[in-house]
Tab-separated table of N, CA, C and O in Angstrom:
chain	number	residue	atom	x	y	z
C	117	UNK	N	0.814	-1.190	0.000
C	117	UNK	CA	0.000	0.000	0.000
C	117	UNK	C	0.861	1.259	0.000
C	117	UNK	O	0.318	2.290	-0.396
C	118	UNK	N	1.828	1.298	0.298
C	118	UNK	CA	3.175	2.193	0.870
C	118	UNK	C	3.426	2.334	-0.652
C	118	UNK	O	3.815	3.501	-0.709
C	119	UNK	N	3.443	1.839	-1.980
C	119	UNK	CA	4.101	1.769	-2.797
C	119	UNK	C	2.951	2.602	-3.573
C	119	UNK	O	3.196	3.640	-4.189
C	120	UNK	N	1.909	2.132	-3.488
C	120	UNK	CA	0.723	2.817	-4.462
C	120	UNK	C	0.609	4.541	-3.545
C	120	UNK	O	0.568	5.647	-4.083
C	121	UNK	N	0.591	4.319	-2.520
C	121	UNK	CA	0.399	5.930	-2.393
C	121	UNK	C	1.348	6.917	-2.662
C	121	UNK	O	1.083	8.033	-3.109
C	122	UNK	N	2.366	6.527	-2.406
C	122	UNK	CA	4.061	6.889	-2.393
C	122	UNK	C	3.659	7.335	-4.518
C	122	UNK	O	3.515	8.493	-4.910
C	123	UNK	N	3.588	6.271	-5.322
C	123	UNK	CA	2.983	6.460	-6.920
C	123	UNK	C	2.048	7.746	-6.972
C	123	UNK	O	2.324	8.816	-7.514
C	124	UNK	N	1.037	7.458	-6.382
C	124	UNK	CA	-0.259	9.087	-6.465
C	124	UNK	C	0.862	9.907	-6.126
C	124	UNK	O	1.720	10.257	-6.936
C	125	UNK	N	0.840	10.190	-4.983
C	125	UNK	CA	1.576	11.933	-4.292
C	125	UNK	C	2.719	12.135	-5.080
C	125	UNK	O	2.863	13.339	-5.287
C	126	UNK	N	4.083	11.063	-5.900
C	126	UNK	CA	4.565	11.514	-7.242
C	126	UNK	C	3.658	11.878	-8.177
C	126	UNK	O	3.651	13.021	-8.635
C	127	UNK	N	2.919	11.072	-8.503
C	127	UNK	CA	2.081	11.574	-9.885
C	127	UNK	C	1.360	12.608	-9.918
C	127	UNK	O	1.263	13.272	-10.950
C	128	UNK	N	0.590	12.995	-8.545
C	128	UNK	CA	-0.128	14.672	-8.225
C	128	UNK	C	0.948	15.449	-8.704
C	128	UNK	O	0.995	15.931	-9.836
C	129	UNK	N	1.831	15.569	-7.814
C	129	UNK	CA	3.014	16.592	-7.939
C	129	UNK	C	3.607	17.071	-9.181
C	129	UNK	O	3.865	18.204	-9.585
C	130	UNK	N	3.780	15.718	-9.760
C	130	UNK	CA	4.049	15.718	-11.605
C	130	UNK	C	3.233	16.641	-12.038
C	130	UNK	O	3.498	17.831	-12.209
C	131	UNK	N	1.967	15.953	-12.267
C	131	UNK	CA	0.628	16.147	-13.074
C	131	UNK	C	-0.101	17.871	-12.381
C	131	UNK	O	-1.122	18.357	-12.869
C	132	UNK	N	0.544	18.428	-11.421
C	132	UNK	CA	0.221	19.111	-11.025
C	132	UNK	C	1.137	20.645	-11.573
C	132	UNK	O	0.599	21.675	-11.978
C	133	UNK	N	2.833	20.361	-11.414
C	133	UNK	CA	3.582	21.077	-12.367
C	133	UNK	C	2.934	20.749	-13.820
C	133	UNK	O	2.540	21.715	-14.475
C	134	UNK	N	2.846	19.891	-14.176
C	134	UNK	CA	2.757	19.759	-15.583
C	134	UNK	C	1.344	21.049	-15.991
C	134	UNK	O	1.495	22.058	-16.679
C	135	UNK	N	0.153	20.625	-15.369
C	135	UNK	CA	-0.796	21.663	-15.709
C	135	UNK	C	-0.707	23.108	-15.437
C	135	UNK	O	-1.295	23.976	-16.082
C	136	UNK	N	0.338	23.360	-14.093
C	136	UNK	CA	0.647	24.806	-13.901
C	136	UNK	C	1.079	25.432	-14.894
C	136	UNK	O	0.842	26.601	-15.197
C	137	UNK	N	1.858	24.520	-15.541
C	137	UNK	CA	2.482	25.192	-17.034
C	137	UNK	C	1.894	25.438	-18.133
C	137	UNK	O	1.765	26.571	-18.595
C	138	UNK	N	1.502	24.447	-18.633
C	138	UNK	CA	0.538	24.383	-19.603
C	138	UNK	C	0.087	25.618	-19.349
C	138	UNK	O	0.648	26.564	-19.902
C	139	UNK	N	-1.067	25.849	-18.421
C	139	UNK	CA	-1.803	27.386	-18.080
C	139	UNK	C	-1.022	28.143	-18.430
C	139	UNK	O	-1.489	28.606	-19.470
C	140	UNK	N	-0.308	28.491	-18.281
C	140	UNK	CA	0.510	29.722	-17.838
C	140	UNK	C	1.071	29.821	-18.966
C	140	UNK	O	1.555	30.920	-19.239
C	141	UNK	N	1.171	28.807	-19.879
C	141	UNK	CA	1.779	28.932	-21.165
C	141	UNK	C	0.779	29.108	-21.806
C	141	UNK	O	0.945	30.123	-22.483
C	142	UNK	N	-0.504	28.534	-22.027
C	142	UNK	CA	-1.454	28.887	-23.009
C	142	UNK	C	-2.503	29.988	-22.358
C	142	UNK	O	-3.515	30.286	-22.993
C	143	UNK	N	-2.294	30.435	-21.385
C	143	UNK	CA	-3.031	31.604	-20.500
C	143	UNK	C	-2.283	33.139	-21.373
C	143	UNK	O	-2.910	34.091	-21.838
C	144	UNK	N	-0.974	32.949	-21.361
C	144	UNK	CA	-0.140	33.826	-22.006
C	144	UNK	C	-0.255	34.106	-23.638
C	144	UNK	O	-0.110	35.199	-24.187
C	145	UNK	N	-0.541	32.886	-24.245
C	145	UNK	CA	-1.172	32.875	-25.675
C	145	UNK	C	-2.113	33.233	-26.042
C	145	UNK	O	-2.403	33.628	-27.171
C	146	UNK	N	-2.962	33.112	-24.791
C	146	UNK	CA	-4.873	33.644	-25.273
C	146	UNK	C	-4.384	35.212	-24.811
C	146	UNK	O	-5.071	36.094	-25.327
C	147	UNK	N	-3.362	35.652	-23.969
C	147	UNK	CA	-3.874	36.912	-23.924
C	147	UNK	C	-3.365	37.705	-25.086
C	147	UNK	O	-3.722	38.840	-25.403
C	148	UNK	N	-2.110	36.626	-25.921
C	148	UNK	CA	-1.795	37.715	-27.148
C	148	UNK	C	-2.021	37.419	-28.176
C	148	UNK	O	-1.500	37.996	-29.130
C	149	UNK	N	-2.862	36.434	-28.310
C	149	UNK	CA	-4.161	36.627	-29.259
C	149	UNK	C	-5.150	37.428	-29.329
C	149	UNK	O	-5.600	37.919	-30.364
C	150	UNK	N	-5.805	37.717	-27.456
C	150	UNK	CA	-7.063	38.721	-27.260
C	150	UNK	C	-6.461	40.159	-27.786
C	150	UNK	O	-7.152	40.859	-28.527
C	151	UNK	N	-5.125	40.580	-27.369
C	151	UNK	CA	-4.469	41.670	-27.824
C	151	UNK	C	-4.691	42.091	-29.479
C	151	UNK	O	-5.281	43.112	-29.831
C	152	UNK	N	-4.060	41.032	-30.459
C	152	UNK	CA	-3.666	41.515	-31.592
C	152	UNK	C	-5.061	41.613	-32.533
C	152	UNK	O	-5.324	42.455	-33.392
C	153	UNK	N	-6.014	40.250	-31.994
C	153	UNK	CA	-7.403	40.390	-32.267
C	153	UNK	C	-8.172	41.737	-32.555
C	153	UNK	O	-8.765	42.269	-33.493
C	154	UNK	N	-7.717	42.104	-30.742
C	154	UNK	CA	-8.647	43.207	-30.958
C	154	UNK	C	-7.727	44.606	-31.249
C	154	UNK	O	-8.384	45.640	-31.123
C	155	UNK	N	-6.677	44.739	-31.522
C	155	UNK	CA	-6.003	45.362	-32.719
C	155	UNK	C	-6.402	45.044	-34.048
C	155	UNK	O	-6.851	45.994	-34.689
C	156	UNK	N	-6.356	44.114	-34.526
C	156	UNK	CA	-6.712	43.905	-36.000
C	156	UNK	C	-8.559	44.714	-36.239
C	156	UNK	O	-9.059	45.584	-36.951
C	157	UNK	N	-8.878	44.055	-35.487
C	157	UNK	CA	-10.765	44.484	-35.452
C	157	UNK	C	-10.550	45.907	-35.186
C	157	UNK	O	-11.603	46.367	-35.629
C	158	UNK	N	-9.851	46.943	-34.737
C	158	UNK	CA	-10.128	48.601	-34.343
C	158	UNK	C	-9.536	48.716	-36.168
C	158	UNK	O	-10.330	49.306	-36.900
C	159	UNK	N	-8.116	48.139	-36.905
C	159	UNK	CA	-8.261	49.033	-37.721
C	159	UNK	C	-8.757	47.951	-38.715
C	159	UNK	O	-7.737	47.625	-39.322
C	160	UNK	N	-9.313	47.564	-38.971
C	160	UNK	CA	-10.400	46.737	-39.831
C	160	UNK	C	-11.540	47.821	-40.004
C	160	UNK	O	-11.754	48.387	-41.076
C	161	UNK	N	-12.443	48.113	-38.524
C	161	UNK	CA	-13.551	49.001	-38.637
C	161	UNK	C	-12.954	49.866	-38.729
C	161	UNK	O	-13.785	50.769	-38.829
C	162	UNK	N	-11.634	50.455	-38.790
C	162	UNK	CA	-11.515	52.115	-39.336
C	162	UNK	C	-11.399	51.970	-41.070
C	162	UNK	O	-11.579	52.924	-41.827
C	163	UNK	N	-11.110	50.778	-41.452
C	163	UNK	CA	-11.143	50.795	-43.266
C	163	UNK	C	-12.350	50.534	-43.424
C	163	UNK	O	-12.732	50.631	-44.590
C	164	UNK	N	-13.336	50.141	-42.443
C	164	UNK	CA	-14.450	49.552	-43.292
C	164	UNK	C	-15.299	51.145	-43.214
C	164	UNK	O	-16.034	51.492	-44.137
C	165	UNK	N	-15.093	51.932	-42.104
C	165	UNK	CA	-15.372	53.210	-41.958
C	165	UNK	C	-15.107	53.657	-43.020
C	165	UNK	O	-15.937	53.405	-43.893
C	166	UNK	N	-14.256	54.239	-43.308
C	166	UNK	CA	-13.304	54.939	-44.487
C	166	UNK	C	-14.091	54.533	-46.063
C	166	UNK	O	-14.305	55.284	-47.014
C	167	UNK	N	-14.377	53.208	-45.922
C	167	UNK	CA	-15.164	52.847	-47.236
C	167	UNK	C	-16.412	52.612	-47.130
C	167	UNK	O	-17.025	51.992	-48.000
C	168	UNK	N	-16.987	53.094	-46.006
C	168	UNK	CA	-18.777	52.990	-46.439
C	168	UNK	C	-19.197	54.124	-47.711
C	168	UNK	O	-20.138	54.038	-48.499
C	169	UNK	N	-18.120	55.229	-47.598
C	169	UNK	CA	-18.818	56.277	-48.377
C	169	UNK	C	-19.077	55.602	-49.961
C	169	UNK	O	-20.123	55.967	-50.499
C	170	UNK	N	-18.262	54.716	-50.680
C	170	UNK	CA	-18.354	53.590	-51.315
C	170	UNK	C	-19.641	53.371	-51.652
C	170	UNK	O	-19.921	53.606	-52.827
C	171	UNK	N	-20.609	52.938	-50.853
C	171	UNK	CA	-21.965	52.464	-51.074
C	171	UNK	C	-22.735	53.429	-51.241
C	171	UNK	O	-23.880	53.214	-50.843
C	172	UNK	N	-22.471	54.820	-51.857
C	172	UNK	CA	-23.615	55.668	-51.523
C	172	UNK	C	-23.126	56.489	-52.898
C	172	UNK	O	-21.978	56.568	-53.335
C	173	UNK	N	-24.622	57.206	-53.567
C	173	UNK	CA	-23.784	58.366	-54.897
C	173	UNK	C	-23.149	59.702	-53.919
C	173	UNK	O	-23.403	59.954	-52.741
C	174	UNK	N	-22.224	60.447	-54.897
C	174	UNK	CA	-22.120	61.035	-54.559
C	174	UNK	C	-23.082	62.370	-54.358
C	174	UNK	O	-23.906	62.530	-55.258
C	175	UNK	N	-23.080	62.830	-53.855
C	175	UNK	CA	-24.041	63.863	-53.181
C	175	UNK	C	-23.928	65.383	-54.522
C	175	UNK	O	-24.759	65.995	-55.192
C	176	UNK	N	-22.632	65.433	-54.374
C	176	UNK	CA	-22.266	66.478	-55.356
C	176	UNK	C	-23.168	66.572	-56.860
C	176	UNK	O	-23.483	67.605	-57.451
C	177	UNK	N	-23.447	65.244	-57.236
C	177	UNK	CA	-23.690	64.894	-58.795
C	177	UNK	C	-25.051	64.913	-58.665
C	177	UNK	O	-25.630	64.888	-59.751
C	178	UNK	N	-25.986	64.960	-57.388
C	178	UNK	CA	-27.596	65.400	-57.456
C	178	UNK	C	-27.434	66.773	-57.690
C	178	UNK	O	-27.748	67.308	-58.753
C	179	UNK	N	-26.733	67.624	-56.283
C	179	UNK	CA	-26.716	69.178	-56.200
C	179	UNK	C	-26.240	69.411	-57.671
C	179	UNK	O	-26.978	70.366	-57.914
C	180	UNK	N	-25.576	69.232	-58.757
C	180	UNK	CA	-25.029	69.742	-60.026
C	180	UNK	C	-26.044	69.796	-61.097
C	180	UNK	O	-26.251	70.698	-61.909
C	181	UNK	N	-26.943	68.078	-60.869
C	181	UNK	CA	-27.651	68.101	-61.656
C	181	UNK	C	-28.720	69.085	-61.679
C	181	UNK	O	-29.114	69.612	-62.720
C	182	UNK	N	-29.254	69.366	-60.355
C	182	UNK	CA	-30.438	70.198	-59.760
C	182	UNK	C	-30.250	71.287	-60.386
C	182	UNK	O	-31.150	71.823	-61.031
C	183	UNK	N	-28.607	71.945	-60.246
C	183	UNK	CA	-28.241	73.659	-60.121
C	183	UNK	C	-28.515	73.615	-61.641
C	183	UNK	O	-29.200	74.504	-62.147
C	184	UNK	N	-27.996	72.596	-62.400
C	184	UNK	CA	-28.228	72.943	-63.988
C	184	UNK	C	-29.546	72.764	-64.410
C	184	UNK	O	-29.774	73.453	-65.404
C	185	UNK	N	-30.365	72.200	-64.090
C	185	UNK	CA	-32.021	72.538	-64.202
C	185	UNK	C	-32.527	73.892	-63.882
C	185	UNK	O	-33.493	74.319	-64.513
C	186	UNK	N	-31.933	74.650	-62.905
C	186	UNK	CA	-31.962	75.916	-62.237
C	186	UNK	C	-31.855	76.652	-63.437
C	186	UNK	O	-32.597	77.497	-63.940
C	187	UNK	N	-30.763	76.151	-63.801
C	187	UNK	CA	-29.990	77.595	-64.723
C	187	UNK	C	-30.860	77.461	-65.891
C	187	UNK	O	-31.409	78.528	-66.166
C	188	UNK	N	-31.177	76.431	-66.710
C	188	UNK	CA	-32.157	75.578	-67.823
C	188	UNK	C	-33.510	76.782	-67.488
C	188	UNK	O	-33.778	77.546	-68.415
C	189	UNK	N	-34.061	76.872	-66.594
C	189	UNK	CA	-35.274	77.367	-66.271
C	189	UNK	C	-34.418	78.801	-65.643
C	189	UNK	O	-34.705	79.579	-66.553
C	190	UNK	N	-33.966	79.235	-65.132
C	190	UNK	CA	-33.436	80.515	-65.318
C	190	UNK	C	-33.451	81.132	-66.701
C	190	UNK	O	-33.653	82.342	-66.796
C	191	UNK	N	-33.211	80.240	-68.005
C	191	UNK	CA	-32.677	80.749	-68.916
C	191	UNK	C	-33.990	80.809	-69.841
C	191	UNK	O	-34.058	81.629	-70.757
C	192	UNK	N	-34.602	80.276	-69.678
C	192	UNK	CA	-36.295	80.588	-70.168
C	192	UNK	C	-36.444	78.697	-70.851
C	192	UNK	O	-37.572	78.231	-71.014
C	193	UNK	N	-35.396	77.984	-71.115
C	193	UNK	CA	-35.320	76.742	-71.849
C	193	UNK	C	-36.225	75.571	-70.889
C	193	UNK	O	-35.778	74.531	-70.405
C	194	UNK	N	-37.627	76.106	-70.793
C	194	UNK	CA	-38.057	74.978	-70.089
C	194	UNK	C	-38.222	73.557	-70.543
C	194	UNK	O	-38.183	72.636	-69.727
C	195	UNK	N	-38.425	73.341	-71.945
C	195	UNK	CA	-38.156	71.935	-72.843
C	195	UNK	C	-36.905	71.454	-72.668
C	195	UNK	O	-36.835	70.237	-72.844
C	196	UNK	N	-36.041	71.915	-72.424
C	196	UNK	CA	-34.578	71.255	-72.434
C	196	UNK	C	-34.311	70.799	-70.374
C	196	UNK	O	-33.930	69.816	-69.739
C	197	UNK	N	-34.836	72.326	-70.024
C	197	UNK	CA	-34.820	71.837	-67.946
C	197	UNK	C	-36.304	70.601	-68.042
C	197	UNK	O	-35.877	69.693	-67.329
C	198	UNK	N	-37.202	70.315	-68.350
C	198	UNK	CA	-38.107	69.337	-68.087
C	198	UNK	C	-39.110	69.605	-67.051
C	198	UNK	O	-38.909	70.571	-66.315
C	199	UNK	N	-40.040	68.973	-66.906
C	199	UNK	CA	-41.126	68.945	-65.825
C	199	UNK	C	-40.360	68.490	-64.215
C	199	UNK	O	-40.295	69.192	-63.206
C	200	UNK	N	-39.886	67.202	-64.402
C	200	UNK	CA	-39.525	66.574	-63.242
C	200	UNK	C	-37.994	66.961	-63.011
C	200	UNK	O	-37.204	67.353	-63.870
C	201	UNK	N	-37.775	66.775	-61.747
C	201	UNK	CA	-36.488	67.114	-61.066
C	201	UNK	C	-35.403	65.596	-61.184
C	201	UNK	O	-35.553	64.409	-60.893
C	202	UNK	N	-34.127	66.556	-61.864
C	202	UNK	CA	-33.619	65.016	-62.233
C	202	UNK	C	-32.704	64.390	-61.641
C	202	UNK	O	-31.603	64.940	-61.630
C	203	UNK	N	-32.834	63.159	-61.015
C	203	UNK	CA	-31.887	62.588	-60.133
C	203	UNK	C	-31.326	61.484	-60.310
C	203	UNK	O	-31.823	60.362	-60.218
C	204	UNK	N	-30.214	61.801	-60.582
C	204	UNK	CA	-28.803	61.007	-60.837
C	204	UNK	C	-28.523	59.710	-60.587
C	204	UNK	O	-28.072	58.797	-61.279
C	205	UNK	N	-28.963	59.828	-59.192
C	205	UNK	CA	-28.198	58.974	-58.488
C	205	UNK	C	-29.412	57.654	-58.217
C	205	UNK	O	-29.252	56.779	-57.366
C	206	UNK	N	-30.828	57.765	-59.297
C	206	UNK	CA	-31.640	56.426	-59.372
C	206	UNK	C	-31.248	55.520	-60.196
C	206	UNK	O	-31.900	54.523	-60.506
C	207	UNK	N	-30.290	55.783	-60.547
C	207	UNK	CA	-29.108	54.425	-61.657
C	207	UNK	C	-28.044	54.270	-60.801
C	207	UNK	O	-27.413	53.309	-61.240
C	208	UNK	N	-27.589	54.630	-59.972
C	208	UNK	CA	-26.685	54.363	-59.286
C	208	UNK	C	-26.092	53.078	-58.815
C	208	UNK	O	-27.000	52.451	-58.270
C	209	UNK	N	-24.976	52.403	-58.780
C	209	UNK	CA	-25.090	50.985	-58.293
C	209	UNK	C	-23.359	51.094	-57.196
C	209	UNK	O	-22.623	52.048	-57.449
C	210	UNK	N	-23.112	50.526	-56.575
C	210	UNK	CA	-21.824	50.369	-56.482
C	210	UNK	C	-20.904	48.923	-57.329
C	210	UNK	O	-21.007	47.701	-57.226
C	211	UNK	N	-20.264	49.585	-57.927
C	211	UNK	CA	-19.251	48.452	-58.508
C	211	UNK	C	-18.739	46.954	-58.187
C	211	UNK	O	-18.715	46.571	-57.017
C	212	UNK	N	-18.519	46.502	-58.757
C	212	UNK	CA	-18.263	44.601	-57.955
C	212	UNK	C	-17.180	44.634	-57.395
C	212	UNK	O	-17.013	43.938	-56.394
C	213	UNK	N	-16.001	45.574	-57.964
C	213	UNK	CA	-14.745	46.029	-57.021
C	213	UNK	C	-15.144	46.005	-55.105
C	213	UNK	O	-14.630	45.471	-54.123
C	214	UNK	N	-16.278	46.868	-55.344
C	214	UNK	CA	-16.673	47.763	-54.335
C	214	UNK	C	-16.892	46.911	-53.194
C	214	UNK	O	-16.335	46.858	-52.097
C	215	UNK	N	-18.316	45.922	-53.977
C	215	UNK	CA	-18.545	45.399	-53.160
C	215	UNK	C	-18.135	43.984	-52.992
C	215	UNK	O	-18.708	43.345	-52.110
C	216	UNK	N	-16.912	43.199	-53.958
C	216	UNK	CA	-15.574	42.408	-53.868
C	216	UNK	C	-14.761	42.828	-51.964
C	216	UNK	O	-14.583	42.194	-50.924
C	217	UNK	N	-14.464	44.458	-52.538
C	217	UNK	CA	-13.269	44.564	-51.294
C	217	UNK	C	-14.359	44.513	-49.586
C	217	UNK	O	-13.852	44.183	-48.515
C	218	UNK	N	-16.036	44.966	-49.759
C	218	UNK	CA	-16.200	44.859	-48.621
C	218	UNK	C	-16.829	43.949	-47.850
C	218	UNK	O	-16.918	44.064	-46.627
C	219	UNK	N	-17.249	43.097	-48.443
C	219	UNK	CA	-17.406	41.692	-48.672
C	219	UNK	C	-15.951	41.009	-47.302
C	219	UNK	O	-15.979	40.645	-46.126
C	220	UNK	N	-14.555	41.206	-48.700
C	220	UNK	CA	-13.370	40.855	-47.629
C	220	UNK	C	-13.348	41.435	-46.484
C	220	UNK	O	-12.945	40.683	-45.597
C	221	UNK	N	-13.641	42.553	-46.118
C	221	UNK	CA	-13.369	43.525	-45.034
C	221	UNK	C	-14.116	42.853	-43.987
C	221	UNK	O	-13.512	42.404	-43.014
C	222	UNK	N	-15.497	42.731	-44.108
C	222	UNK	CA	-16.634	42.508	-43.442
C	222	UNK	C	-15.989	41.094	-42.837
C	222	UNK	O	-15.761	41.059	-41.628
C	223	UNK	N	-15.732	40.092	-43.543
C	223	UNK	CA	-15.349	38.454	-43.549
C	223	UNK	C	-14.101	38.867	-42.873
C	223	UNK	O	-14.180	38.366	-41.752
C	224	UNK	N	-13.164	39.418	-42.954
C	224	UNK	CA	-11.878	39.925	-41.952
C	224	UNK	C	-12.900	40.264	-40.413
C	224	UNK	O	-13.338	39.301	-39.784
C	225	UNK	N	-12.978	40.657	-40.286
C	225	UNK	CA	-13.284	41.975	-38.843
C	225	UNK	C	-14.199	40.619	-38.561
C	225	UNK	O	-13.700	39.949	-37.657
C	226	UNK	N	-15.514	40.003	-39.154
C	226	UNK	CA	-15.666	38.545	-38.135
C	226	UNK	C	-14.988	37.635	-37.753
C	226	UNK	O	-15.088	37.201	-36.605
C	227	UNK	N	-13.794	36.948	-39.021
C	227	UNK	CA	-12.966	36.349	-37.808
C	227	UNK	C	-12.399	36.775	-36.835
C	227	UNK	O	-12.210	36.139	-35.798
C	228	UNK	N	-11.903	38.438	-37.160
C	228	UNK	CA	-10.931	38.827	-36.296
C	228	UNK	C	-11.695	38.568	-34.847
C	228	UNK	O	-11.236	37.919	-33.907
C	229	UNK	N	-13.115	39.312	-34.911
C	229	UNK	CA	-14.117	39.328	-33.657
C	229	UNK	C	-14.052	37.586	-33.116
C	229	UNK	O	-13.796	37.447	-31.920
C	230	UNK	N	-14.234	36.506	-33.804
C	230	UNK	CA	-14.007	35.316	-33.493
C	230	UNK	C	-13.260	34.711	-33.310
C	230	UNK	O	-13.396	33.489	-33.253
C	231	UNK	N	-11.937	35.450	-33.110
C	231	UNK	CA	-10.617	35.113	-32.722
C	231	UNK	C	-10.575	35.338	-31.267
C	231	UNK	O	-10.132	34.579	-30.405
C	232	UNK	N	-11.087	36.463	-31.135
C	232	UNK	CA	-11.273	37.176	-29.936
C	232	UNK	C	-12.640	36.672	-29.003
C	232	UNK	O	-12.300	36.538	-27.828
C	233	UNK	N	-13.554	36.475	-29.148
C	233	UNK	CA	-14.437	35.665	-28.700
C	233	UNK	C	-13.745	34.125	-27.786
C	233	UNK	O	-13.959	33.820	-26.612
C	234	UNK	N	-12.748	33.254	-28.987
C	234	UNK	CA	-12.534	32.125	-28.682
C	234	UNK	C	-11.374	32.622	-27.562
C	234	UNK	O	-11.344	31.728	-26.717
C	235	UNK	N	-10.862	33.181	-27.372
C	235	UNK	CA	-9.547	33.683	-26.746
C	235	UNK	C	-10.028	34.288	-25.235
C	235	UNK	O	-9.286	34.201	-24.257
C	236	UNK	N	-11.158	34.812	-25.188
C	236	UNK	CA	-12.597	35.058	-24.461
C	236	UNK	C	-12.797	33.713	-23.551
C	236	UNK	O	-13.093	33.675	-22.357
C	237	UNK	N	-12.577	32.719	-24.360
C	237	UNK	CA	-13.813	31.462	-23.873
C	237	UNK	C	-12.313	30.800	-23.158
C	237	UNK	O	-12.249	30.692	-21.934
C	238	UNK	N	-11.213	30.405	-23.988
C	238	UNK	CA	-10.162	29.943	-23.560
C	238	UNK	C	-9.377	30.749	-22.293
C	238	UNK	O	-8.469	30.286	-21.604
C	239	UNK	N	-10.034	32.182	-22.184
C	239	UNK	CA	-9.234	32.375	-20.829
C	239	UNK	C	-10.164	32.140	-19.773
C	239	UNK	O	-9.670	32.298	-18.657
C	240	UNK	N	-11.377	31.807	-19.800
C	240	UNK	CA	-12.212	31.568	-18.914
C	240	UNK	C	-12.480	30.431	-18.206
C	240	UNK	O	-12.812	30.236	-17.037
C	241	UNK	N	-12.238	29.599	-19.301
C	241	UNK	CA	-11.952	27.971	-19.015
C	241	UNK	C	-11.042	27.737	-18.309
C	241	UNK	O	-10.753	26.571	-18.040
């Protein structure tokens, strides 16, 4: 009996360094994962910021069209300015470029967020 307990209280002791480490080694990994994660995700949403304007016409090319209807009907040429007010930007589309790069962006910044999530779960555990 001397021999089997003498076996446990080695093997605790072992098995007991052995997991202190482990932790402490993969405790140290989740936190610089949670780090770079949530670095990557701040400038992810500052490009995806930067390119929403992307999805939208520009604003300028209604106000231009408008001012030159102005001037059209300023100038007495009401057949050429028209009845209706003309707006540009109802053909408008964004490009496959456009929505190619935000597509990637979007699919970036969720893993990144799910990097960080799992890194979340692994330091909690």
């Amino acid at each position: 009996k001397d021999e089997r307990s003498r076996f446990w209280r080695v093997y605790k002791r072992v098995a007991e360094e052995h997991d202190s480490e482990f932790l402490e080694r993969y405790t140290s990994d989740m936190n610089i994962v949670l780090i770079f994660s949530g670095l990557f995700s701040a400038v992810g949403t500052s490009f995806i910021v930067a390119m929403e304007s992307d999805f939208s016409p520009d604003p300028s090319d209604t106000t231009n069209a408008l001012l030159k209807q102005l001037v059209q009907i300023g100038l007495g040429n009401l057949a050429e300015a028209g009845t209706a007010p003309v707006d540009p930007a109802s053909g408008w589309s964004p490009t496959a470029s456009v929505l190619w790069v935000q597509t990637i962006a979007y699919g970036s910044l969720s893993m990144s967020l799910l990097a960080a999530f799992g890194a979340v779960l692994g330091m909690q555990w």
